[in-house]
CSV table of C-alpha atoms and ligand atoms in Angstrom, one decimal:
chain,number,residue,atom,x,y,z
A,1,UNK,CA,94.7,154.9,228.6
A,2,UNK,CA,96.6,156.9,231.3
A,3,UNK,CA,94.4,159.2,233.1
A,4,UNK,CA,96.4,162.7,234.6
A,5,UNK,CA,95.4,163.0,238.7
A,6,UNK,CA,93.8,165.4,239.9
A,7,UNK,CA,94.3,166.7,243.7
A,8,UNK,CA,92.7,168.7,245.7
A,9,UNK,CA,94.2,171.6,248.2
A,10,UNK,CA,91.6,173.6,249.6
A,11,UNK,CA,89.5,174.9,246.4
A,12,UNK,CA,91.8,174.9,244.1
A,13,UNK,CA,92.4,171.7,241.8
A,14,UNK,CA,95.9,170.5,241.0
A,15,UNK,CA,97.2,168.9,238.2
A,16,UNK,CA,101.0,167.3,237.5
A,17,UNK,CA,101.3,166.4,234.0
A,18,UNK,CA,104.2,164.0,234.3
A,19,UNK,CA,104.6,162.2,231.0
A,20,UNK,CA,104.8,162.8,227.5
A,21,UNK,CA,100.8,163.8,226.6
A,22,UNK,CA,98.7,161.5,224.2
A,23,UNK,CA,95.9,163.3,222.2
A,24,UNK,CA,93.4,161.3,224.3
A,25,UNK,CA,94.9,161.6,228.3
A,26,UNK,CA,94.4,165.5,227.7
A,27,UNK,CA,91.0,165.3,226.2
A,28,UNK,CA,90.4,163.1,229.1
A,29,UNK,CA,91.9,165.6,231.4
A,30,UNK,CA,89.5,168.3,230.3
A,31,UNK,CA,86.9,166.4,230.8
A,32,UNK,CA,87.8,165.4,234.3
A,33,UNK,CA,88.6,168.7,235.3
A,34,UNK,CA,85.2,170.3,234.3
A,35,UNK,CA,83.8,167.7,236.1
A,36,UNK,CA,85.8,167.9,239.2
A,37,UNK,CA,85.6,171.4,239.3
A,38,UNK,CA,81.7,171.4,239.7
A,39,UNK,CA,81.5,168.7,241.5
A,40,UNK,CA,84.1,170.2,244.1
A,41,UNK,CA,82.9,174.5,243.8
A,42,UNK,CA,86.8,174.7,243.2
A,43,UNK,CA,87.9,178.1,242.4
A,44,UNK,CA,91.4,177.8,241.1
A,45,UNK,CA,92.8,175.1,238.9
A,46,UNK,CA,97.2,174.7,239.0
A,47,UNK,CA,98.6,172.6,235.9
A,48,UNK,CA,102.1,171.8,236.8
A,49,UNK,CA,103.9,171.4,233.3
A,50,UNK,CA,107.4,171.0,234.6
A,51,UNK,CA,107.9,167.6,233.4
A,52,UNK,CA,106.6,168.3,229.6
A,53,UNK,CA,109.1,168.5,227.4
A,54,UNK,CA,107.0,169.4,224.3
A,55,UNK,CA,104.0,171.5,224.1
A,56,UNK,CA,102.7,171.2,220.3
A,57,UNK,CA,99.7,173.3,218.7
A,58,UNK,CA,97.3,170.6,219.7
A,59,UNK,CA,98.1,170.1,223.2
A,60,UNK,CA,98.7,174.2,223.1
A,61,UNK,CA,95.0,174.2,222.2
A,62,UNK,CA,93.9,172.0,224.9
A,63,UNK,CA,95.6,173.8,227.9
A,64,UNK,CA,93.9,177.0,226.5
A,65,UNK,CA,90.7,175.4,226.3
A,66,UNK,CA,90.9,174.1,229.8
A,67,UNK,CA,91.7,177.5,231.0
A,68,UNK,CA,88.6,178.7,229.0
A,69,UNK,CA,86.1,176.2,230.4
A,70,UNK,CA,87.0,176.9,233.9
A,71,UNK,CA,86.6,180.3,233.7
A,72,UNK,CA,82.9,179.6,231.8
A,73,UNK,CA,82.6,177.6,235.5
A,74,UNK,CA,83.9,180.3,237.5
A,75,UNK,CA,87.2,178.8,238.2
A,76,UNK,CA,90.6,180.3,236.8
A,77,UNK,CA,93.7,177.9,235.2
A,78,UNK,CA,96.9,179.0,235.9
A,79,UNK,CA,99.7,177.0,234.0
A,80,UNK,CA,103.2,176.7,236.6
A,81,UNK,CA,106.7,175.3,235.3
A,82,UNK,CA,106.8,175.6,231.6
A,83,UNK,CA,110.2,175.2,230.8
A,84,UNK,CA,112.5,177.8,229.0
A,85,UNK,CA,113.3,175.5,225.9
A,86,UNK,CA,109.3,174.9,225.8
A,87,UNK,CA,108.3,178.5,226.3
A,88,UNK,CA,110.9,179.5,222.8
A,89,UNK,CA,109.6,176.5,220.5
A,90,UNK,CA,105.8,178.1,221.6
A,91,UNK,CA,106.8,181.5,220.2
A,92,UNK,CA,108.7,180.4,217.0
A,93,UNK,CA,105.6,178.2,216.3
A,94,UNK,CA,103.4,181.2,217.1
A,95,UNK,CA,101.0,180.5,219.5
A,96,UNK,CA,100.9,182.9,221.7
A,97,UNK,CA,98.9,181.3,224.2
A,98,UNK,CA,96.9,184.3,225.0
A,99,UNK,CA,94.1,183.4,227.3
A,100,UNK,CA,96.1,180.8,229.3
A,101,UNK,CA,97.6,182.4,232.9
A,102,UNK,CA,101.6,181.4,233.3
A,103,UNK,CA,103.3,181.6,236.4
A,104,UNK,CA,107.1,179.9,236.7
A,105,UNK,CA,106.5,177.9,239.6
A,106,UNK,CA,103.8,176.2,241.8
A,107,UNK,CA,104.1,178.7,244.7
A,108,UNK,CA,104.1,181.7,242.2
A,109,UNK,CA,100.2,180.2,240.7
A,110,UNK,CA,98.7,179.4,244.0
A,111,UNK,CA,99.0,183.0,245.4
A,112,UNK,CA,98.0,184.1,242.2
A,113,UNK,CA,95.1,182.0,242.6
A,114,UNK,CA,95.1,183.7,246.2
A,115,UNK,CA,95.5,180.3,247.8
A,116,UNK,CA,98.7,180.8,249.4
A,117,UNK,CA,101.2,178.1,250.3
A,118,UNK,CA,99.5,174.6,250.9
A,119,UNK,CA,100.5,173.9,254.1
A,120,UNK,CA,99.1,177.5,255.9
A,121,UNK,CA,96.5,177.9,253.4
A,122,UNK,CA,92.8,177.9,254.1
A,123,UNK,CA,90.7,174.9,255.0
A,124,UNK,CA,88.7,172.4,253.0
A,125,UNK,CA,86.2,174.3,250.5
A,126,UNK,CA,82.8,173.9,251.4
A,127,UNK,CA,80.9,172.1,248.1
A,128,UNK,CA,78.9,174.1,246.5
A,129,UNK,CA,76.1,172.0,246.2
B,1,UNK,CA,128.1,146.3,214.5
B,2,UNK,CA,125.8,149.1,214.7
B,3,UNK,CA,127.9,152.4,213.2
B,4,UNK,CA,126.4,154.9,215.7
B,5,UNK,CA,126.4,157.3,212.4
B,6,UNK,CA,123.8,154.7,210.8
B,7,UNK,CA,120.9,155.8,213.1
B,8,UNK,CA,117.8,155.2,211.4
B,9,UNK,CA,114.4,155.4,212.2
B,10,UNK,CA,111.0,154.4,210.0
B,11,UNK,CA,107.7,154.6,212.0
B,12,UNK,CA,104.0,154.1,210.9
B,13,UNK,CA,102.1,157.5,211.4
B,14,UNK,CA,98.5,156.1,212.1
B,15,UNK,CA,97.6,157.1,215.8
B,16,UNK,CA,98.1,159.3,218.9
B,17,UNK,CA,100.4,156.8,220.6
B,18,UNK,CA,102.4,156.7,216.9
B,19,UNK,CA,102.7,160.3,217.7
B,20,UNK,CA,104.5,160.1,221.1
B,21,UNK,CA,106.5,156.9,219.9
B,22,UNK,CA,107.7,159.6,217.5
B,23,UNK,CA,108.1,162.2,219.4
B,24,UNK,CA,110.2,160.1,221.4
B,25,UNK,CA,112.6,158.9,218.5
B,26,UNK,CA,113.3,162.3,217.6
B,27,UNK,CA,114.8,162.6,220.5
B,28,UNK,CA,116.7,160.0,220.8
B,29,UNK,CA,118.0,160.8,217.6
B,30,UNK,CA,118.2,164.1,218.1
B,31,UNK,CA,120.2,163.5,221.4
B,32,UNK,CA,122.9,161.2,219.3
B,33,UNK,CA,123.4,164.2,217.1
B,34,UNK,CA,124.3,166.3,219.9
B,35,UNK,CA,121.8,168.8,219.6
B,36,UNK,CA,121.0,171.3,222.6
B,37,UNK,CA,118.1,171.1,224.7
B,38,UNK,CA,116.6,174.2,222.9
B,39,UNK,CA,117.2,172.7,219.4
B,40,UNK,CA,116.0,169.6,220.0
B,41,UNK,CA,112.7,170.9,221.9
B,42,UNK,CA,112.2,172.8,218.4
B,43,UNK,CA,112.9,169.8,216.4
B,44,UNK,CA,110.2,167.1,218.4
B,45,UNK,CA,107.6,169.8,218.5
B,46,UNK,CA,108.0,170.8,214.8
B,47,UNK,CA,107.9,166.4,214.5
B,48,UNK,CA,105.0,166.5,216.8
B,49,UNK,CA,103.1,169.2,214.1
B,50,UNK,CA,103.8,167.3,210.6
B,51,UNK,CA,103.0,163.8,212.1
B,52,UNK,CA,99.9,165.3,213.4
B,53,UNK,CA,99.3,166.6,209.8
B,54,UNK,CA,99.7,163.0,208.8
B,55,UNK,CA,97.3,161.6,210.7
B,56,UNK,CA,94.3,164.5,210.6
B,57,UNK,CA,95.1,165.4,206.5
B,58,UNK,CA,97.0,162.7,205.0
B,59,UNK,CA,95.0,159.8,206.5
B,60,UNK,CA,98.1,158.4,208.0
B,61,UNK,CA,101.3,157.6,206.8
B,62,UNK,CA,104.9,157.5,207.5
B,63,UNK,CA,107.7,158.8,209.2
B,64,UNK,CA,111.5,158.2,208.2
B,65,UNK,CA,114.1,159.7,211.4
B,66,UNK,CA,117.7,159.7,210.3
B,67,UNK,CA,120.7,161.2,211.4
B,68,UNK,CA,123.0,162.9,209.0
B,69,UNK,CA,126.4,163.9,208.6
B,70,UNK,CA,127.6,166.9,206.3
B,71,UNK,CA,130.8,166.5,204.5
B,72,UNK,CA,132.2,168.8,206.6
B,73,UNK,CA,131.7,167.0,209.4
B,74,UNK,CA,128.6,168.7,211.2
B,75,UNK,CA,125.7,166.5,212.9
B,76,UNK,CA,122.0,167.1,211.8
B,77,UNK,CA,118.9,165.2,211.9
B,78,UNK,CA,116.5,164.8,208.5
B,79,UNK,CA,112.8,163.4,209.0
B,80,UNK,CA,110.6,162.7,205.9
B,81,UNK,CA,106.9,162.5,206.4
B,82,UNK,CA,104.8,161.0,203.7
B,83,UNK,CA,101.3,159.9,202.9
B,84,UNK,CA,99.3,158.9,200.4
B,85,UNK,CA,96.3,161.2,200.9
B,86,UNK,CA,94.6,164.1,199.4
B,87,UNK,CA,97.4,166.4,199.2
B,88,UNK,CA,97.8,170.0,199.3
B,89,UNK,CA,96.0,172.4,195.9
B,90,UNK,CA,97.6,175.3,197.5
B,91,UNK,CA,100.9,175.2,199.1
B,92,UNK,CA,101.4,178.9,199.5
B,93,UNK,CA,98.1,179.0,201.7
B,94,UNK,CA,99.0,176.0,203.6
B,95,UNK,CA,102.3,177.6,204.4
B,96,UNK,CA,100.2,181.0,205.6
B,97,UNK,CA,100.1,181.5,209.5
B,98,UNK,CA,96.4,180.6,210.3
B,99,UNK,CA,94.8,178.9,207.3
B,100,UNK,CA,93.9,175.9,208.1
B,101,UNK,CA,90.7,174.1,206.5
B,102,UNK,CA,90.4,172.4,210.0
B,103,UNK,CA,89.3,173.2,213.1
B,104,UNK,CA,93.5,173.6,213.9
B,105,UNK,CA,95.2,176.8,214.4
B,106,UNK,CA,97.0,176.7,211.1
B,107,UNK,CA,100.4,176.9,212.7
B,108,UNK,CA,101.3,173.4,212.0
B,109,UNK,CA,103.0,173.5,208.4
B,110,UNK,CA,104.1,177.4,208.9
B,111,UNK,CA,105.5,176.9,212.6
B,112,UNK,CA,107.2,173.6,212.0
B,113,UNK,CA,109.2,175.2,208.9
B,114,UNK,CA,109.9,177.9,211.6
B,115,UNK,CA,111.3,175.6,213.9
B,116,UNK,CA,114.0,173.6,211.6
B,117,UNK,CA,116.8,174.5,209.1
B,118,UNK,CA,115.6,173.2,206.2
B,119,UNK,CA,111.9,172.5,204.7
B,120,UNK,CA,111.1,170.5,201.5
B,121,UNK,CA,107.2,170.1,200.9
B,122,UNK,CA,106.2,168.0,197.6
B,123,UNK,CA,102.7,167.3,196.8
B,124,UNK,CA,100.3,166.0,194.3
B,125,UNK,CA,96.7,166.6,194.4
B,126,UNK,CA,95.0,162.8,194.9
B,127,UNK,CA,98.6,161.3,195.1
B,128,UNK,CA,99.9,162.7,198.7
B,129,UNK,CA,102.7,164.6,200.4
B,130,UNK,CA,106.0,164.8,201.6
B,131,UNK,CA,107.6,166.9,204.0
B,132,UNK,CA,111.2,166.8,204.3
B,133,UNK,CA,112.7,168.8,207.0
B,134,UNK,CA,116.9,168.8,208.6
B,135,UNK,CA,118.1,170.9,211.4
B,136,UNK,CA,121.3,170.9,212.0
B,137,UNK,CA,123.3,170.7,215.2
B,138,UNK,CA,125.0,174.3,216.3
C,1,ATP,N1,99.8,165.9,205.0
C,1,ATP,C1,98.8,166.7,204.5
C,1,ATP,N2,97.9,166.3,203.6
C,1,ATP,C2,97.0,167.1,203.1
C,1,ATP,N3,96.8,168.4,203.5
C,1,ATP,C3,97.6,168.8,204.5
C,1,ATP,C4,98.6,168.1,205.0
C,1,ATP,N4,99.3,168.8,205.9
C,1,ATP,C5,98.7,170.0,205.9
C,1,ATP,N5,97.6,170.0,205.1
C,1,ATP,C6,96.7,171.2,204.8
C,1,ATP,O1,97.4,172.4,205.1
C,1,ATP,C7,96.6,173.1,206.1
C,1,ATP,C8,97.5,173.8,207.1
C,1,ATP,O2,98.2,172.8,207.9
C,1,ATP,P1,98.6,173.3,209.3
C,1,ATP,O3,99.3,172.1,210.0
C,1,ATP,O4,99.4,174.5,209.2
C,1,ATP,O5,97.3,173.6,210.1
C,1,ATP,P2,96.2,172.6,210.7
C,1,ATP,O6,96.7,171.2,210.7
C,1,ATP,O7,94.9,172.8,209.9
C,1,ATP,O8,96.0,173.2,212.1
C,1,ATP,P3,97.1,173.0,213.3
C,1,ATP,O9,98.3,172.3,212.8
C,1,ATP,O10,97.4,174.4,213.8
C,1,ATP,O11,96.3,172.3,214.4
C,1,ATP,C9,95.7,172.0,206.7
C,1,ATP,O12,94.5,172.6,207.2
C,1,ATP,C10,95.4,171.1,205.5
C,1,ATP,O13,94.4,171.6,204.7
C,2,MG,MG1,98.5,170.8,211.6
């Protein structure tokens, strides 16, 4: 099974979805991140969707319960790049995607995340633990 | 000779990968028909929903992906998704936004007839269901 990477920048967590999502790679994904996200004290977690060309009710569901689980470990999700033609097949199917955080690009979530631009942005996150 | 008109499609609906394999044909399929980017995001996502359905209701099944040509010359896709499983009681409430009798959304059957032209659901209680669904290229 393909396994999404996760990177680290700082203490926020990134993740580039770059091929067309099985059922299990983004259960695996929310696992992985929930783990990484403790493990690391990471504050911010940056799913790049730019490459998805579908985003069904199921893998809807999933990207709004990542966003939910981080916040229960004190980290926020912010979803960058969802493409145009994506963004009107999510509203005609109705799912709003409520509780999930958008922004169009990369840039655009890390300062909302207030991490800034990678390269002058602050240093290595202490762990937590 | 393959007539490019003859594009045809028939996929086992048993798995997740079975779901991106289809996925995938759609748009291939979709592509040949000459169907926007918009359109055929619609039409792999509504594809995406009913195969889905397939697997977690109808206890797997299959997928037929043609293209189509109206007598009047415009392009369209058709896909028919069948099983042989439980089937629906109530239609009406499957169609409803939000009624779902599993732990889904209940957008699946009411958002993929959303997303296509045309949407044919027939089902028998203990015999299965099919959903037939075109969209036709603008
Ligand atoms: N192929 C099928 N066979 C039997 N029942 C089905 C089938 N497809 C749909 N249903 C029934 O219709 C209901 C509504 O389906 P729908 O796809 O809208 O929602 P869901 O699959 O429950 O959730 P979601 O698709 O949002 O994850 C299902 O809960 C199920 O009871
Ligand atoms: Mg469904």
């Amino acid at each position: 099974m393909d396994r999404v990477p996760i990177l680290k920048a700082g203490d926020v967590l990134l993740v580039s979805i770059q091929t067309d999502l099985e059922d299990r790679t983004v259960m695996a994904l929310r696992e992985d991140l929930a783990e990484r996200i403790v493990r690391t004290g990471a504050r911010g977690v940056v799913i790049d969707i730019t490459a998805v060309e579908i985003v069904d009710s199921f893998i809807g569901q999933m990207l709004a319960g990542i966003a939910a689980m981080s916040q229960l470990l004190d980290a926020r999700t912010v979803v960058v790049g969802m493409r145009p033609a994506v963004a009107i097949t999510l509203v005609e199917l109705g799912l709003s995607l409520g509780g999930v955080q958008t922004a169009l690009d990369l840039e655009t979530g890390l300062r909302l995340l207030g991490a800034g631009p990678l390269d002058g942005g602050p240093s290595e996150a202490q762990d937590r633990r | 000779m393959t007539d490019a008109h003859e594009i045809r499609h028939e996929i086992r609906i048993a798995t997740g990968d079975d779901i991106v394999r289809i996925r995938r044909a759609v748009r291939t399929v979709a592509c040949a028909a000459r169907m926007s980017l918009v359109d055929r995001t619609k039409l792999v996502t509504a594809a995406s929903e009913l195969a889905r359905n397939v697997i977690g209701h109808g206890g797997g099944g299959t997928v037929r992906i043609e293209r189509l040509i109206s007598p009047s010359g415009v392009s369209g896709v058709r896909m028919v998704f069948e099983d042989a499983g439980p089937g629906i009681p109530d239609v009406r409430l499957a169609l409803t936004d939000g009624w779902s009798t599993g732990q889904g959304l209940g957008l699946g059957l009411p958002g993929a007839r959303r997303l296509v032209d045309e949407f044919d659901l027939q089902t028998v209680v203990g015999e299965g269901t099919r959903v037939t669904v075109t969209k036709w290229t603008r």
